[in-house]
């Protein structure tokens, strides 16, 4: 009957809302980070490897050009990988098909700087301040939580994340993670 159909639709919708709320809570509830010495170049490389399949399906080239061979920092390797995966996934969606994502990794002023630049349509200036807000998304589907999670994880590593973009010009995300100071602070707090 029509009523039963309506109830079915409502139940499905409630299920979907539950999933959204559960995802959101998981995204906003900090987990304990597992800090250790991490080879940042290897960590970025393995995050990119996990997305090569999706990229090649969409004929998107991912170029990784680290300017440093191996560089260790004190971090949670899984969380740093998640940051890179979330940013690159975002870039893959922005580019659509047939494009390029260039990732580099360098040392600058006592920090490791990772840049992810895509050849997508860019982000209109007025939207840039909002892209790290929960549920702000320009996509048809998805919750807009990927960048929120990336932002939170970078902050938990005492780093920062920024974005430069203009419509029609592509977008560059930059993640900055401190090399030494954070380790010293962390070890001090353990005493």
PDB file of C-alpha atoms in Angstrom:
ATOM      1  CA  UNK A   1       0.000   0.000   0.000  1.00  0.00           C
ATOM      2  CA  UNK A   2       0.964   3.648  -0.359  1.00  0.00           C
ATOM      3  CA  UNK A   3       1.309   4.056   3.418  1.00  0.00           C
ATOM      4  CA  UNK A   4       3.655   1.070   3.670  1.00  0.00           C
ATOM      5  CA  UNK A   5       5.721   2.508   0.821  1.00  0.00           C
ATOM      6  CA  UNK A   6       5.901   5.882   2.585  1.00  0.00           C
ATOM      7  CA  UNK A   7       7.009   4.181   5.814  1.00  0.00           C
ATOM      8  CA  UNK A   8       9.687   2.298   3.862  1.00  0.00           C
ATOM      9  CA  UNK A   9      10.978   5.571   2.417  1.00  0.00           C
ATOM     10  CA  UNK A  10      10.990   7.205   5.869  1.00  0.00           C
ATOM     11  CA  UNK A  11      12.842   4.242   7.410  1.00  0.00           C
ATOM     12  CA  UNK A  12      15.464   4.382   4.668  1.00  0.00           C
ATOM     13  CA  UNK A  13      15.834   8.125   5.211  1.00  0.00           C
ATOM     14  CA  UNK A  14      16.201   7.681   8.987  1.00  0.00           C
ATOM     15  CA  UNK A  15      18.840   4.984   8.333  1.00  0.00           C
ATOM     16  CA  UNK A  16      20.702   7.402   6.101  1.00  0.00           C
ATOM     17  CA  UNK A  17      20.539  10.192   8.711  1.00  0.00           C
ATOM     18  CA  UNK A  18      21.799   7.766  11.377  1.00  0.00           C
ATOM     19  CA  UNK A  19      24.768   6.909   9.178  1.00  0.00           C
ATOM     20  CA  UNK A  20      25.484  10.611   8.608  1.00  0.00           C
ATOM     21  CA  UNK A  21      25.380  11.359  12.342  1.00  0.00           C
ATOM     22  CA  UNK A  22      27.533   8.315  13.186  1.00  0.00           C
ATOM     23  CA  UNK A  23      30.076   9.405  10.568  1.00  0.00           C
ATOM     24  CA  UNK A  24      30.055  12.932  11.873  1.00  0.00           C
ATOM     25  CA  UNK A  25      30.563  11.843  15.478  1.00  0.00           C
ATOM     26  CA  UNK A  26      33.404   9.574  14.428  1.00  0.00           C
ATOM     27  CA  UNK A  27      34.953  12.462  12.495  1.00  0.00           C
ATOM     28  CA  UNK A  28      34.714  14.932  15.340  1.00  0.00           C
ATOM     29  CA  UNK A  29      35.662  12.632  18.231  1.00  0.00           C
ATOM     30  CA  UNK A  30      39.455  12.677  18.423  1.00  0.00           C
ATOM     31  CA  UNK A  31      41.076   9.257  18.753  1.00  0.00           C
ATOM     32  CA  UNK A  32      44.362   8.873  20.577  1.00  0.00           C
ATOM     33  CA  UNK A  33      47.183   9.407  18.120  1.00  0.00           C
ATOM     34  CA  UNK A  34      49.932   6.782  17.970  1.00  0.00           C
ATOM     35  CA  UNK A  35      53.099   8.834  17.570  1.00  0.00           C
ATOM     36  CA  UNK A  36      56.320   7.363  16.254  1.00  0.00           C
ATOM     37  CA  UNK A  37      59.199   8.193  13.952  1.00  0.00           C
ATOM     38  CA  UNK A  38      57.701   8.274  10.461  1.00  0.00           C
ATOM     39  CA  UNK A  39      59.397   8.440   7.074  1.00  0.00           C
ATOM     40  CA  UNK A  40      57.169  11.115   5.592  1.00  0.00           C
ATOM     41  CA  UNK A  41      58.156  10.439   1.962  1.00  0.00           C
ATOM     42  CA  UNK A  42      57.233   6.758   2.316  1.00  0.00           C
ATOM     43  CA  UNK A  43      53.985   7.657   4.105  1.00  0.00           C
ATOM     44  CA  UNK A  44      52.888  10.039   1.338  1.00  0.00           C
ATOM     45  CA  UNK A  45      53.929   7.543  -1.349  1.00  0.00           C
ATOM     46  CA  UNK A  46      51.873   4.752   0.188  1.00  0.00           C
ATOM     47  CA  UNK A  47      48.809   7.048   0.575  1.00  0.00           C
ATOM     48  CA  UNK A  48      49.070   7.861  -3.149  1.00  0.00           C
ATOM     49  CA  UNK A  49      49.522   4.192  -4.097  1.00  0.00           C
ATOM     50  CA  UNK A  50      46.190   3.376  -2.430  1.00  0.00           C
ATOM     51  CA  UNK A  51      44.457   5.794  -4.867  1.00  0.00           C
ATOM     52  CA  UNK A  52      46.230   4.827  -8.102  1.00  0.00           C
ATOM     53  CA  UNK A  53      43.407   2.467  -9.117  1.00  0.00           C
ATOM     54  CA  UNK A  54      40.711   5.152  -8.873  1.00  0.00           C
ATOM     55  CA  UNK A  55      43.009   7.648 -10.625  1.00  0.00           C
ATOM     56  CA  UNK A  56      43.774   5.388 -13.582  1.00  0.00           C
ATOM     57  CA  UNK A  57      40.066   4.518 -13.998  1.00  0.00           C
ATOM     58  CA  UNK A  58      39.476   8.253 -14.464  1.00  0.00           C
ATOM     59  CA  UNK A  59      42.588   8.767 -16.586  1.00  0.00           C
ATOM     60  CA  UNK A  60      44.068  11.098 -13.979  1.00  0.00           C
ATOM     61  CA  UNK A  61      47.835  11.142 -13.579  1.00  0.00           C
ATOM     62  CA  UNK A  62      49.201  11.399 -10.049  1.00  0.00           C
ATOM     63  CA  UNK A  63      52.778  12.694 -10.081  1.00  0.00           C
ATOM     64  CA  UNK A  64      54.772  12.445  -6.866  1.00  0.00           C
ATOM     65  CA  UNK A  65      57.895  14.592  -6.784  1.00  0.00           C
ATOM     66  CA  UNK A  66      59.463  14.586  -3.339  1.00  0.00           C
ATOM     67  CA  UNK A  67      62.286  17.106  -3.034  1.00  0.00           C
ATOM     68  CA  UNK A  68      63.744  15.236  -0.096  1.00  0.00           C
ATOM     69  CA  UNK A  69      64.763  11.563  -0.141  1.00  0.00           C
ATOM     70  CA  UNK A  70      63.739  10.288   3.280  1.00  0.00           C
ATOM     71  CA  UNK A  71      62.728  12.558   6.099  1.00  0.00           C
ATOM     72  CA  UNK A  72      61.618  11.435   9.510  1.00  0.00           C
ATOM     73  CA  UNK A  73      59.184  13.243  11.713  1.00  0.00           C
ATOM     74  CA  UNK A  74      57.287  12.372  14.860  1.00  0.00           C
ATOM     75  CA  UNK A  75      53.715  11.601  13.807  1.00  0.00           C
ATOM     76  CA  UNK A  76      50.919   9.043  13.614  1.00  0.00           C
ATOM     77  CA  UNK A  77      51.602   7.399  10.226  1.00  0.00           C
ATOM     78  CA  UNK A  78      48.015   6.188   9.671  1.00  0.00           C
ATOM     79  CA  UNK A  79      46.575   9.605  10.425  1.00  0.00           C
ATOM     80  CA  UNK A  80      49.070  11.370   8.156  1.00  0.00           C
ATOM     81  CA  UNK A  81      48.146   8.876   5.424  1.00  0.00           C
ATOM     82  CA  UNK A  82      44.477   9.632   6.023  1.00  0.00           C
ATOM     83  CA  UNK A  83      45.143  13.373   5.628  1.00  0.00           C
ATOM     84  CA  UNK A  84      46.846  12.792   2.251  1.00  0.00           C
ATOM     85  CA  UNK A  85      44.185  10.320   1.067  1.00  0.00           C
ATOM     86  CA  UNK A  86      41.358  12.727   1.996  1.00  0.00           C
ATOM     87  CA  UNK A  87      42.982  15.668   0.203  1.00  0.00           C
ATOM     88  CA  UNK A  88      43.898  13.654  -2.910  1.00  0.00           C
ATOM     89  CA  UNK A  89      40.420  12.036  -3.047  1.00  0.00           C
ATOM     90  CA  UNK A  90      38.982  15.526  -2.986  1.00  0.00           C
ATOM     91  CA  UNK A  91      41.312  16.493  -5.852  1.00  0.00           C
ATOM     92  CA  UNK A  92      40.304  13.369  -7.842  1.00  0.00           C
ATOM     93  CA  UNK A  93      36.646  14.343  -7.529  1.00  0.00           C
ATOM     94  CA  UNK A  94      37.398  17.943  -8.503  1.00  0.00           C
ATOM     95  CA  UNK A  95      39.392  16.944 -11.592  1.00  0.00           C
ATOM     96  CA  UNK A  96      36.709  14.528 -12.825  1.00  0.00           C
ATOM     97  CA  UNK A  97      38.329  12.759 -15.789  1.00  0.00           C
ATOM     98  CA  UNK A  98      41.577  13.389 -17.674  1.00  0.00           C
ATOM     99  CA  UNK A  99      43.666  15.603 -15.496  1.00  0.00           C
ATOM    100  CA  UNK A 100      46.700  15.707 -13.302  1.00  0.00           C
ATOM    101  CA  UNK A 101      47.445  15.869  -9.605  1.00  0.00           C
ATOM    102  CA  UNK A 102      50.989  16.880  -8.649  1.00  0.00           C
ATOM    103  CA  UNK A 103      52.180  16.115  -5.127  1.00  0.00           C
ATOM    104  CA  UNK A 104      55.437  17.328  -3.701  1.00  0.00           C
ATOM    105  CA  UNK A 105      57.074  17.057  -0.335  1.00  0.00           C
ATOM    106  CA  UNK A 106      59.860  19.347   0.842  1.00  0.00           C
ATOM    107  CA  UNK A 107      61.494  20.725   3.935  1.00  0.00           C
ATOM    108  CA  UNK A 108      60.937  24.399   4.728  1.00  0.00           C
ATOM    109  CA  UNK A 109      61.752  26.328   7.916  1.00  0.00           C
ATOM    110  CA  UNK A 110      61.815  23.344  10.276  1.00  0.00           C
ATOM    111  CA  UNK A 111      58.653  21.843   8.783  1.00  0.00           C
ATOM    112  CA  UNK A 112      57.737  19.299   6.167  1.00  0.00           C
ATOM    113  CA  UNK A 113      55.482  20.855   3.559  1.00  0.00           C
ATOM    114  CA  UNK A 114      53.298  18.620   1.378  1.00  0.00           C
ATOM    115  CA  UNK A 115      51.538  20.251  -1.572  1.00  0.00           C
ATOM    116  CA  UNK A 116      48.732  18.687  -3.592  1.00  0.00           C
ATOM    117  CA  UNK A 117      47.937  20.634  -6.776  1.00  0.00           C
ATOM    118  CA  UNK A 118      45.149  19.609  -9.154  1.00  0.00           C
ATOM    119  CA  UNK A 119      44.074  20.721 -12.621  1.00  0.00           C
ATOM    120  CA  UNK A 120      40.392  20.855 -11.637  1.00  0.00           C
ATOM    121  CA  UNK A 121      37.999  23.796 -12.078  1.00  0.00           C
ATOM    122  CA  UNK A 122      39.193  25.531  -8.885  1.00  0.00           C
ATOM    123  CA  UNK A 123      37.156  26.788  -5.950  1.00  0.00           C
ATOM    124  CA  UNK A 124      35.326  30.142  -6.110  1.00  0.00           C
ATOM    125  CA  UNK A 125      36.911  32.643  -3.678  1.00  0.00           C
ATOM    126  CA  UNK A 126      33.770  33.013  -1.557  1.00  0.00           C
ATOM    127  CA  UNK A 127      33.718  29.260  -0.826  1.00  0.00           C
ATOM    128  CA  UNK A 128      37.354  28.951   0.292  1.00  0.00           C
ATOM    129  CA  UNK A 129      36.769  30.062   3.918  1.00  0.00           C
ATOM    130  CA  UNK A 130      34.100  27.354   4.279  1.00  0.00           C
ATOM    131  CA  UNK A 131      35.818  24.292   2.860  1.00  0.00           C
ATOM    132  CA  UNK A 132      36.967  22.998   6.266  1.00  0.00           C
ATOM    133  CA  UNK A 133      33.437  23.304   7.720  1.00  0.00           C
ATOM    134  CA  UNK A 134      31.459  20.114   8.393  1.00  0.00           C
ATOM    135  CA  UNK A 135      28.794  19.359   5.771  1.00  0.00           C
ATOM    136  CA  UNK A 136      29.981  22.086   3.431  1.00  0.00           C
ATOM    137  CA  UNK A 137      30.291  20.349   0.069  1.00  0.00           C
ATOM    138  CA  UNK A 138      29.824  21.271  -3.563  1.00  0.00           C
ATOM    139  CA  UNK A 139      29.420  17.621  -4.572  1.00  0.00           C
ATOM    140  CA  UNK A 140      26.161  15.875  -5.441  1.00  0.00           C
ATOM    141  CA  UNK A 141      26.808  13.143  -2.888  1.00  0.00           C
ATOM    142  CA  UNK A 142      29.073  12.925   0.129  1.00  0.00           C
ATOM    143  CA  UNK A 143      29.063  14.679   3.471  1.00  0.00           C
ATOM    144  CA  UNK A 144      31.888  17.151   3.068  1.00  0.00           C
ATOM    145  CA  UNK A 145      33.719  15.543   6.004  1.00  0.00           C
ATOM    146  CA  UNK A 146      36.949  14.515   4.236  1.00  0.00           C
ATOM    147  CA  UNK A 147      38.593  17.927   4.527  1.00  0.00           C
ATOM    148  CA  UNK A 148      37.173  18.484   8.028  1.00  0.00           C
ATOM    149  CA  UNK A 149      38.901  15.301   9.198  1.00  0.00           C
ATOM    150  CA  UNK A 150      42.126  16.225   7.372  1.00  0.00           C
ATOM    151  CA  UNK A 151      42.052  19.673   9.005  1.00  0.00           C
ATOM    152  CA  UNK A 152      41.534  18.255  12.485  1.00  0.00           C
ATOM    153  CA  UNK A 153      44.294  15.647  12.112  1.00  0.00           C
ATOM    154  CA  UNK A 154      46.797  18.218  10.859  1.00  0.00           C
ATOM    155  CA  UNK A 155      45.971  20.494  13.826  1.00  0.00           C
ATOM    156  CA  UNK A 156      46.447  17.545  16.199  1.00  0.00           C
ATOM    157  CA  UNK A 157      49.954  17.203  14.757  1.00  0.00           C
ATOM    158  CA  UNK A 158      50.560  20.902  15.612  1.00  0.00           C
ATOM    159  CA  UNK A 159      50.622  21.620  11.872  1.00  0.00           C
ATOM    160  CA  UNK A 160      48.485  23.656   9.556  1.00  0.00           C
ATOM    161  CA  UNK A 161      46.643  23.223   6.295  1.00  0.00           C
ATOM    162  CA  UNK A 162      45.802  25.895   3.756  1.00  0.00           C
ATOM    163  CA  UNK A 163      44.379  26.146   0.263  1.00  0.00           C
ATOM    164  CA  UNK A 164      44.985  28.393  -2.722  1.00  0.00           C
ATOM    165  CA  UNK A 165      42.567  28.346  -5.600  1.00  0.00           C
ATOM    166  CA  UNK A 166      40.779  30.440  -8.126  1.00  0.00           C
ATOM    167  CA  UNK A 167      37.975  29.409 -10.443  1.00  0.00           C
ATOM    168  CA  UNK A 168      39.329  27.861 -13.645  1.00  0.00           C
ATOM    169  CA  UNK A 169      42.886  27.621 -12.308  1.00  0.00           C
ATOM    170  CA  UNK A 170      42.941  24.420 -10.258  1.00  0.00           C
ATOM    171  CA  UNK A 171      43.518  24.109  -6.518  1.00  0.00           C
ATOM    172  CA  UNK A 172      46.576  23.606  -4.306  1.00  0.00           C
ATOM    173  CA  UNK A 173      46.334  22.284  -0.766  1.00  0.00           C
ATOM    174  CA  UNK A 174      49.342  22.723   1.472  1.00  0.00           C
ATOM    175  CA  UNK A 175      49.957  20.721   4.643  1.00  0.00           C
ATOM    176  CA  UNK A 176      52.726  21.848   6.985  1.00  0.00           C
ATOM    177  CA  UNK A 177      53.928  19.458   9.714  1.00  0.00           C
ATOM    178  CA  UNK A 178      56.613  20.472  12.222  1.00  0.00           C
ATOM    179  CA  UNK A 179      59.793  18.388  12.268  1.00  0.00           C
ATOM    180  CA  UNK A 180      61.406  18.729  15.678  1.00  0.00           C
ATOM    181  CA  UNK A 181      59.612  21.118  17.987  1.00  0.00           C
ATOM    182  CA  UNK A 182      56.548  18.946  18.344  1.00  0.00           C
ATOM    183  CA  UNK A 183      58.589  15.909  19.323  1.00  0.00           C
ATOM    184  CA  UNK A 184      60.313  17.930  22.048  1.00  0.00           C
ATOM    185  CA  UNK A 185      56.971  19.280  23.303  1.00  0.00           C
ATOM    186  CA  UNK A 186      55.480  15.785  23.255  1.00  0.00           C
ATOM    187  CA  UNK A 187      58.406  14.281  25.198  1.00  0.00           C
ATOM    188  CA  UNK A 188      58.284  17.143  27.744  1.00  0.00           C
ATOM    189  CA  UNK A 189      54.594  16.508  28.368  1.00  0.00           C
ATOM    190  CA  UNK A 190      55.316  12.812  29.066  1.00  0.00           C
ATOM    191  CA  UNK A 191      57.581  13.616  32.056  1.00  0.00           C
TER     192      UNK A 191
END
